Short mmCIF file of C-alpha atoms in Angstrom, two decimals:
data_model
loop_
_atom_site.label_atom_id
_atom_site.label_comp_id
_atom_site.label_asym_id
_atom_site.label_seq_id
_atom_site.Cartn_x
_atom_site.Cartn_y
_atom_site.Cartn_z
CA MET W 1 10.43 2.97 24.14
CA ASP W 2 13.87 2.20 22.71
CA ASN W 3 13.96 4.07 19.44
CA SER W 4 17.67 3.60 18.85
CA ALA W 5 17.66 -0.01 17.67
CA PRO W 6 20.40 -0.84 15.16
CA VAL W 7 19.41 -0.84 11.53
CA SER W 8 20.54 -3.60 9.20
CA GLY W 9 19.65 -5.12 5.89
CA GLN W 10 20.74 -2.37 3.54
CA ASN W 11 22.08 -3.53 0.19
CA ASP W 12 23.05 -2.20 -3.20
CA THR W 13 19.44 -2.11 -4.40
CA THR W 14 18.63 0.55 -1.83
CA THR W 15 21.63 2.82 -2.26
CA THR W 16 21.07 6.24 -3.73
CA THR W 17 23.02 9.16 -5.07
CA SER W 18 21.23 11.43 -2.54
CA ARG W 19 23.22 12.52 0.47
CA ALA W 20 22.36 10.59 3.64
CA LEU W 21 20.03 12.24 6.14
CA THR W 22 20.40 10.75 9.61
CA HIS W 23 17.32 10.51 11.79
CA GLU W 24 18.25 12.53 14.86
CA PRO W 25 16.39 12.41 18.19
CA PRO W 26 14.12 15.41 18.85
CA PRO W 27 14.27 17.47 22.06
CA PHE W 28 13.12 15.67 25.20
CA LEU W 29 9.79 17.51 25.50
CA SER W 30 9.07 16.82 21.84
CA ARG W 31 9.66 13.11 22.44
CA ILE W 32 7.17 13.12 25.30
CA THR W 33 4.60 14.92 23.15
CA ARG W 34 5.03 12.54 20.24
CA LEU W 35 4.93 9.46 22.43
CA SER W 36 1.73 10.77 24.01
CA ARG W 37 0.17 11.29 20.58
CA ILE W 38 1.06 7.76 19.52
CA TYR W 39 -0.38 6.03 22.56
CA THR W 40 -3.41 8.30 22.63
CA ALA W 41 -4.14 7.30 19.04
CA LYS W 42 -3.75 3.63 19.94
CA SER W 43 -5.99 3.87 22.99
CA LEU W 44 -8.71 5.70 21.06
CA ALA W 45 -8.60 3.19 18.21
CA PHE W 46 -8.80 0.07 20.40
CA PRO W 47 -12.48 0.26 21.49
CA SER W 48 -13.82 0.77 17.96
CA ALA W 49 -11.63 -2.04 16.60
CA TRP W 50 -12.78 -4.36 19.40
CA LEU W 51 -16.43 -3.56 18.77
CA ARG W 52 -16.07 -4.03 15.03
CA GLU W 53 -14.43 -7.40 15.51
CA TRP W 54 -17.25 -8.67 17.73
CA LYS W 55 -19.93 -7.23 15.46
CA GLU W 56 -18.41 -9.00 12.46
CA TYR W 57 -18.20 -12.23 14.45
CA PHE W 58 -21.97 -12.28 15.03
CA TYR W 59 -22.96 -10.55 11.78
CA PRO W 60 -20.35 -11.44 9.13
CA PRO W 61 -20.26 -8.74 6.44
CA SER W 62 -20.48 -9.55 2.75
CA THR W 63 -16.93 -8.23 2.33
CA ARG W 64 -15.38 -10.78 4.68
CA PRO W 65 -12.45 -12.89 3.42
CA ASP W 66 -12.83 -16.54 2.51
CA ILE W 67 -9.86 -17.57 4.66
CA VAL W 68 -7.93 -16.01 7.54
CA LYS W 69 -4.65 -17.85 7.75
CA SER W 70 -1.49 -17.72 9.87
CA TYR W 71 1.97 -18.80 8.74
CA GLU W 72 4.67 -20.16 11.02
CA CYS W 73 7.03 -17.34 10.09
CA ARG W 74 4.69 -14.78 11.75
CA PRO W 75 1.97 -16.66 13.68
CA ASP W 76 0.69 -13.45 15.29
CA LEU W 77 0.19 -11.70 11.94
CA PRO W 78 -2.61 -13.51 10.10
CA VAL W 79 -3.31 -12.79 6.44
CA ARG W 80 -6.75 -12.46 4.85
CA ILE W 81 -7.45 -14.28 1.59
CA PHE W 82 -10.18 -13.38 -0.91
CA PHE W 83 -11.17 -15.74 -3.73
CA PRO W 84 -13.26 -14.35 -6.58
CA SER W 85 -16.91 -15.22 -5.93
CA SER W 86 -17.08 -16.84 -9.36
CA TYR W 87 -14.10 -19.10 -8.70
CA ASP W 88 -14.71 -22.82 -8.27
CA LEU W 89 -12.68 -23.82 -5.21
CA THR W 90 -12.39 -27.37 -6.56
CA SER W 91 -10.90 -26.12 -9.84
CA PRO W 92 -7.21 -26.78 -10.59
CA SER W 93 -6.97 -23.49 -12.48
CA THR W 94 -4.74 -20.75 -11.08
CA LEU W 95 -5.45 -17.06 -10.59
CA PRO W 96 -3.56 -13.80 -11.08
CA THR W 97 -2.74 -12.68 -7.56
CA LEU W 98 -2.63 -9.27 -5.92
CA PHE W 99 -1.12 -8.87 -2.47
CA THR W 100 -2.26 -5.80 -0.55
CA VAL W 101 -0.64 -4.00 2.39
CA HIS W 102 -2.85 -1.79 4.55
CA GLY W 103 -2.06 1.66 5.83
CA SER W 104 -3.76 4.03 8.25
CA ALA W 105 -4.90 7.53 7.42
CA ALA W 106 -4.96 8.39 11.12
CA ALA W 107 -1.51 7.15 12.17
CA PRO W 108 0.80 5.58 9.53
CA PHE W 109 2.90 2.61 10.73
CA VAL W 110 1.18 2.87 14.14
CA LEU W 111 -2.46 1.90 13.52
CA GLY W 112 -4.44 -0.12 11.02
CA THR W 113 -5.13 -3.77 10.25
CA PRO W 114 -5.65 -5.81 7.05
CA ARG W 115 -9.37 -5.79 7.90
CA ASP W 116 -9.43 -2.09 6.95
CA ASP W 117 -9.11 -3.07 3.28
CA ASP W 118 -11.76 -5.82 3.24
CA GLU W 119 -14.20 -3.82 1.12
CA PHE W 120 -11.56 -2.96 -1.47
CA ASN W 121 -10.08 -6.46 -1.50
CA ARG W 122 -13.44 -8.22 -1.83
CA THR W 123 -14.59 -5.88 -4.60
CA PHE W 124 -11.35 -6.18 -6.54
CA ALA W 125 -11.24 -9.97 -6.23
CA ASP W 126 -14.82 -10.37 -7.46
CA LYS W 127 -14.76 -7.77 -10.22
CA TYR W 128 -11.42 -8.67 -11.80
CA HIS W 129 -11.30 -12.41 -11.02
CA VAL W 130 -8.12 -12.04 -9.00
CA LEU W 131 -6.91 -13.80 -5.86
CA VAL W 132 -6.29 -11.07 -3.28
CA ILE W 133 -4.13 -11.70 -0.22
CA ALA W 134 -3.99 -9.00 2.46
CA LEU W 135 -0.66 -9.03 4.29
CA ASN W 136 0.02 -7.88 7.83
CA TYR W 137 2.89 -6.26 9.73
CA SER W 138 3.87 -5.33 13.28
CA LYS W 139 3.20 -1.75 14.37
CA ALA W 140 5.31 1.02 15.83
CA PRO W 141 6.47 2.00 18.34
CA ALA W 142 6.77 -1.55 19.72
CA SER W 143 8.31 -2.59 16.39
CA VAL W 144 10.51 -0.16 14.52
CA PHE W 145 12.13 -0.22 11.09
CA PRO W 146 13.04 -2.59 9.51
CA ALA W 147 10.67 -4.99 11.35
CA ALA W 148 7.57 -4.16 9.28
CA VAL W 149 9.45 -4.53 5.98
CA HIS W 150 10.68 -7.96 6.98
CA ASP W 151 7.23 -8.96 8.28
CA VAL W 152 5.79 -8.25 4.84
CA GLU W 153 8.71 -10.07 3.22
CA ALA W 154 8.28 -13.20 5.34
CA LEU W 155 4.52 -13.42 4.81
CA LEU W 156 4.85 -12.71 1.09
CA VAL W 157 7.46 -15.42 0.59
CA ASP W 158 5.50 -17.98 2.62
CA ALA W 159 2.27 -17.22 0.76
CA LEU W 160 4.04 -17.51 -2.60
CA GLY W 161 5.28 -20.93 -1.50
CA ASP W 162 1.88 -22.06 -0.21
CA GLU W 163 0.80 -24.75 -2.67
CA SER W 164 -2.74 -24.73 -1.29
CA LEU W 165 -3.31 -21.29 -2.87
CA PRO W 166 -4.08 -21.14 -6.61
CA ILE W 167 -1.48 -18.44 -7.35
CA ASP W 168 -0.50 -18.24 -11.02
CA ARG W 169 3.18 -19.08 -10.62
CA THR W 170 3.97 -20.34 -14.11
CA SER W 171 2.69 -17.91 -16.75
CA PRO W 172 5.40 -15.93 -18.57
CA ARG W 173 5.69 -12.59 -16.82
CA GLY W 174 6.69 -10.57 -19.84
CA LEU W 175 9.66 -8.88 -18.17
CA ASP W 176 13.23 -8.71 -19.40
CA ASP W 177 14.25 -11.50 -17.04
CA ASP W 178 12.76 -14.52 -18.77
CA LYS W 179 13.57 -16.66 -15.75
CA LYS W 180 10.81 -14.97 -13.77
CA LYS W 181 7.29 -16.35 -13.94
CA GLY W 182 3.87 -15.67 -12.53
CA ARG W 183 1.09 -13.13 -12.61
CA VAL W 184 1.67 -11.55 -9.21
CA GLY W 185 1.51 -7.97 -7.96
CA ILE W 186 1.58 -6.07 -4.67
CA LEU W 187 -0.30 -2.88 -3.76
CA GLY W 188 -0.09 -0.76 -0.64
CA PHE W 189 -2.12 2.11 0.80
CA GLY W 190 -0.37 4.92 2.69
CA ALA W 191 2.26 3.33 4.94
CA GLY W 192 1.50 0.09 3.11
CA GLY W 193 2.59 1.77 -0.12
CA ASN W 194 5.96 2.42 1.49
CA LEU W 195 6.25 -1.23 2.58
CA ALA W 196 5.07 -2.61 -0.77
CA MET W 197 7.68 -0.59 -2.64
CA ALA W 198 10.41 -1.39 -0.10
CA VAL W 199 9.82 -5.15 0.07
CA THR W 200 10.32 -5.57 -3.68
CA LEU W 201 13.87 -4.24 -3.20
CA LEU W 202 14.85 -7.07 -0.85
CA GLU W 203 17.03 -9.84 -2.23
CA GLY W 204 14.93 -12.46 -0.45
CA VAL W 205 11.90 -11.40 -2.48
CA LYS W 206 13.73 -10.88 -5.77
CA ARG W 207 15.11 -14.43 -5.57
CA GLU W 208 11.57 -15.83 -5.68
CA GLU W 209 10.81 -17.20 -9.14
CA CYS W 210 7.30 -15.71 -9.04
CA CYS W 211 8.13 -12.54 -7.11
CA PRO W 212 5.75 -9.60 -7.74
CA GLY W 213 6.23 -8.20 -11.21
CA VAL W 214 4.00 -5.21 -10.43
CA VAL W 215 4.07 -2.90 -7.41
CA VAL W 216 1.53 -0.12 -6.80
CA SER W 217 1.64 2.75 -4.34
CA TRP W 218 -1.85 4.12 -3.60
CA GLY W 219 -1.19 7.34 -1.72
CA GLY W 220 2.00 5.79 -0.37
CA TRP W 221 4.24 7.57 2.13
CA LEU W 222 7.37 7.21 0.02
CA ASP W 223 9.58 10.01 1.36
CA LEU W 224 9.97 9.89 5.13
CA ALA W 225 12.86 12.33 4.87
CA ALA W 226 10.31 15.02 3.99
CA GLY W 227 7.79 14.11 6.71
CA GLY W 228 7.39 16.84 9.29
CA GLY W 229 4.71 18.55 11.30
CA GLU W 230 1.95 16.16 12.31
CA GLU W 231 3.58 13.38 10.29
CA GLY W 232 6.73 13.71 12.43
CA ALA W 233 5.21 11.77 15.31
CA TRP W 234 4.47 8.73 13.16
CA ARG W 235 7.89 8.83 11.47
CA TRP W 236 9.52 9.22 14.88
CA GLY W 237 7.71 6.14 16.16
CA TYR W 238 8.68 4.02 13.15
CA VAL W 239 12.25 5.01 12.25
CA PRO W 240 14.99 4.41 14.86
CA TYR W 241 17.58 7.06 15.61
CA GLY W 242 20.67 6.81 13.44
CA ALA W 243 18.82 5.41 10.43
CA ASP W 244 19.28 7.10 7.08
CA LEU W 245 15.92 8.64 6.17
CA ARG W 246 16.98 8.48 2.51
CA ASP W 247 17.74 4.76 2.57
CA GLY W 248 15.58 3.11 -0.08
CA LEU W 249 14.00 0.75 2.44
CA VAL W 250 12.97 3.66 4.67
CA SER W 251 12.01 6.00 1.84
CA PRO W 252 11.44 4.19 -1.48
CA PHE W 253 11.41 7.61 -3.15
CA TYR W 254 15.22 7.51 -3.05
CA ALA W 255 15.73 3.87 -4.02
CA ARG W 256 17.92 3.13 -7.00
CA GLY W 257 17.06 0.17 -9.15
CA GLY W 258 13.96 -1.91 -8.78
CA GLU W 259 12.33 -4.22 -11.26
CA GLY W 260 8.99 -4.73 -12.95
CA PHE W 261 6.03 -2.44 -13.48
CA ARG W 262 5.28 0.35 -11.01
CA GLY W 263 2.03 2.23 -10.54
CA PHE W 264 1.27 5.35 -8.51
CA ILE W 265 -2.22 6.57 -7.52
CA ALA W 266 -3.13 9.54 -5.32
CA GLY W 267 -5.97 11.92 -4.62
CA GLU W 268 -5.47 15.51 -5.72
CA GLY W 269 -5.85 16.76 -2.15
CA ASP W 270 -3.52 14.15 -0.65
CA GLY W 271 -0.39 15.69 0.85
CA LEU W 272 1.58 12.64 -0.32
CA ALA W 273 0.60 13.05 -3.97
CA GLY W 274 3.74 15.04 -4.74
CA GLU W 275 6.22 12.35 -3.78
CA ASN W 276 4.25 9.72 -5.68
CA GLU W 277 4.13 11.89 -8.78
CA GLY W 278 7.78 12.82 -8.36
CA LEU W 279 8.95 9.22 -8.29
CA ALA W 280 6.71 8.27 -11.21
CA ARG W 281 8.11 11.12 -13.28
CA ARG W 282 11.71 10.35 -12.40
CA LEU W 283 11.30 6.70 -13.38
CA VAL W 284 10.28 7.69 -16.93
CA GLY W 285 12.80 10.50 -17.27
CA LYS W 286 10.36 13.38 -16.89
CA GLY W 287 12.44 14.91 -14.14
CA GLU W 288 11.68 15.87 -10.58
CA VAL W 289 8.67 17.93 -9.63
CA SER W 290 8.09 20.23 -6.71
CA ARG W 291 4.56 19.84 -5.39
CA ARG W 292 2.28 22.63 -6.54
CA GLU W 293 -1.42 23.21 -6.20
CA ILE W 294 -3.38 21.84 -9.14
CA HIS W 295 -6.97 22.55 -8.06
CA SER W 296 -8.78 20.97 -10.98
CA GLU W 297 -11.75 22.85 -12.32
CA GLY W 298 -15.18 21.39 -11.80
CA GLY W 299 -14.65 19.83 -8.36
CA VAL W 300 -16.92 16.84 -7.89
CA LYS W 301 -18.12 17.09 -11.50
CA LYS W 302 -14.71 16.16 -12.87
CA ARG W 303 -13.76 12.51 -13.35
CA LEU W 304 -10.40 11.07 -14.35
CA GLU W 305 -8.42 13.45 -16.52
CA LYS W 306 -6.31 11.66 -19.14
CA GLU W 307 -5.49 14.62 -21.38
CA ASP W 308 -3.17 16.27 -18.87
CA GLU W 309 -0.04 14.38 -17.74
CA ARG W 310 -0.24 16.08 -14.35
CA PHE W 311 -3.22 13.80 -13.76
CA TRP W 312 -2.40 10.73 -15.85
CA PHE W 313 0.34 9.15 -17.86
CA GLU W 314 1.41 5.64 -18.77
CA GLU W 315 4.89 5.27 -20.19
CA GLY W 316 6.93 2.09 -20.39
CA ARG W 317 6.46 0.25 -17.12
CA VAL W 318 5.18 3.21 -15.12
CA LYS W 319 1.61 4.40 -14.56
CA TRP W 320 0.53 7.59 -12.77
CA VAL W 321 -3.03 8.53 -11.82
CA LEU W 322 -3.94 11.68 -9.90
CA VAL W 323 -7.62 11.65 -8.97
CA PRO W 324 -9.24 15.10 -9.25
CA GLY W 325 -11.18 16.65 -6.40
CA VAL W 326 -10.56 14.05 -3.66
CA GLY W 327 -8.29 13.81 -0.64
CA ALA W 328 -6.34 11.10 1.12
CA GLY W 329 -8.27 7.92 1.89
CA PHE W 330 -11.10 8.68 -0.54
CA GLU W 331 -11.19 4.98 -1.52
CA HIS W 332 -11.99 3.80 2.03
CA ARG W 333 -15.55 4.03 3.34
CA GLU W 334 -14.37 4.28 6.97
CA VAL W 335 -12.25 7.32 6.16
CA ARG W 336 -15.13 9.01 4.36
CA GLU W 337 -17.38 8.43 7.36
CA GLU W 338 -14.82 9.58 9.93
CA MET W 339 -14.11 12.76 7.99
CA GLY W 340 -17.80 13.63 7.90
CA TRP W 341 -17.85 14.42 4.20
CA GLU W 342 -21.04 15.79 2.71
CA GLU W 343 -23.27 13.41 0.81
CA GLU W 344 -22.35 14.83 -2.59
CA VAL W 345 -18.64 14.53 -1.83
CA VAL W 346 -19.03 10.96 -0.57
CA LYS W 347 -20.91 9.91 -3.69
CA ASP W 348 -18.26 11.53 -5.87
CA ALA W 349 -15.48 9.72 -3.99
CA GLU W 350 -17.30 6.39 -4.38
CA GLU W 351 -17.71 6.91 -8.12
CA LYS W 352 -14.09 7.90 -8.54
CA THR W 353 -12.97 4.88 -6.54
CA GLU W 354 -14.81 2.67 -9.04
CA LEU W 355 -13.18 4.50 -11.95
CA VAL W 356 -9.71 4.14 -10.47
CA MET W 357 -10.26 0.46 -9.74
CA GLU W 358 -11.30 -0.03 -13.37
CA GLU W 359 -8.18 1.82 -14.50
CA LEU W 360 -6.00 -0.27 -12.19
CA GLY W 361 -7.71 -3.55 -13.06
CA GLY W 362 -7.36 -2.92 -16.77
CA TRP W 363 -3.69 -2.00 -16.43
CA LEU W 364 -2.93 -5.12 -14.37
CA ARG W 365 -4.66 -7.36 -16.90
CA ARG W 366 -2.60 -5.83 -19.71
CA VAL W 367 0.62 -6.14 -17.72
CA TRP W 368 -0.19 -9.74 -16.78
CA GLY W 369 -1.32 -10.60 -20.30
CA VAL W 370 -4.76 -11.71 -19.13
CA ASP W 371 -7.36 -11.93 -21.89
CA GLY W 372 -10.72 -10.24 -21.53
#
């Protein structure tokens, strides 16, 4: 694997006052160990993914997308499109649109497919009458930074220009730049949160008249400069040697600038909650935070806490939600099953997922100016 590919595409929107931190190659034996972990993870994931694909072919689940579509810009990276079940496909009316970018709790940037988010995407589309488009990207270590960022960019731009999709491209966006239009947002889980935040910094996306006016990180891996331990293998597979780990496209935590509304969601037990909270706080002038244990009282009995800004605040264009008593991936059924959570914990995670989706859906409707 050539992990020393040149890095390009940096621009003023990604510069930062933080001192650069160059990604240096680890010792030889460490490289072998990390490479082994990556390909072991891929080999273990392949059979289950293959079986799921065939099972869904013969027994299509209720959460399946309405369309799976490929664009010429990335023919090998199909996107999955979910219309609200109540939407009349012959109607000329347009829909607020949410793009989603998948992650992988097991191996960020290395594993995962848009299919992983089908349940979330179908539920959100139906419940909030939103067009949901799940984007795709190439995986490490075959493709290293900035390939995935530009994959998301290319698919996002092509989908926005696809006149066959009823994307609301004309409604006033309500931002300072009155030249921008459209009710469009982008949300990413885990590694997808990194890519969703990063892609909105690219000039090619910002030039779009209806570029996303809202970006949401749901447990996003926003600070790759801080990733160590078990996370080191996945960062090593994704980021080429010589890259600045504090470049805003690598680690959106350090990005300067950015436009529109930004939301951050994380489970209390998620190791990435600190960097999401830290960026949310910095954007509203609350200052940096060092991650500390919160350990909310009540465990599974506690729901969303809105009286304590450690768990929730909404100021200006920034929203922060820390979900008490749950860990990373609580919103995904597959993660709950793989982790072997007890029945009470699973039920609690499901209920909290519904509450967070309601919180997110309501916020998006207010931001977009959607009635009802």
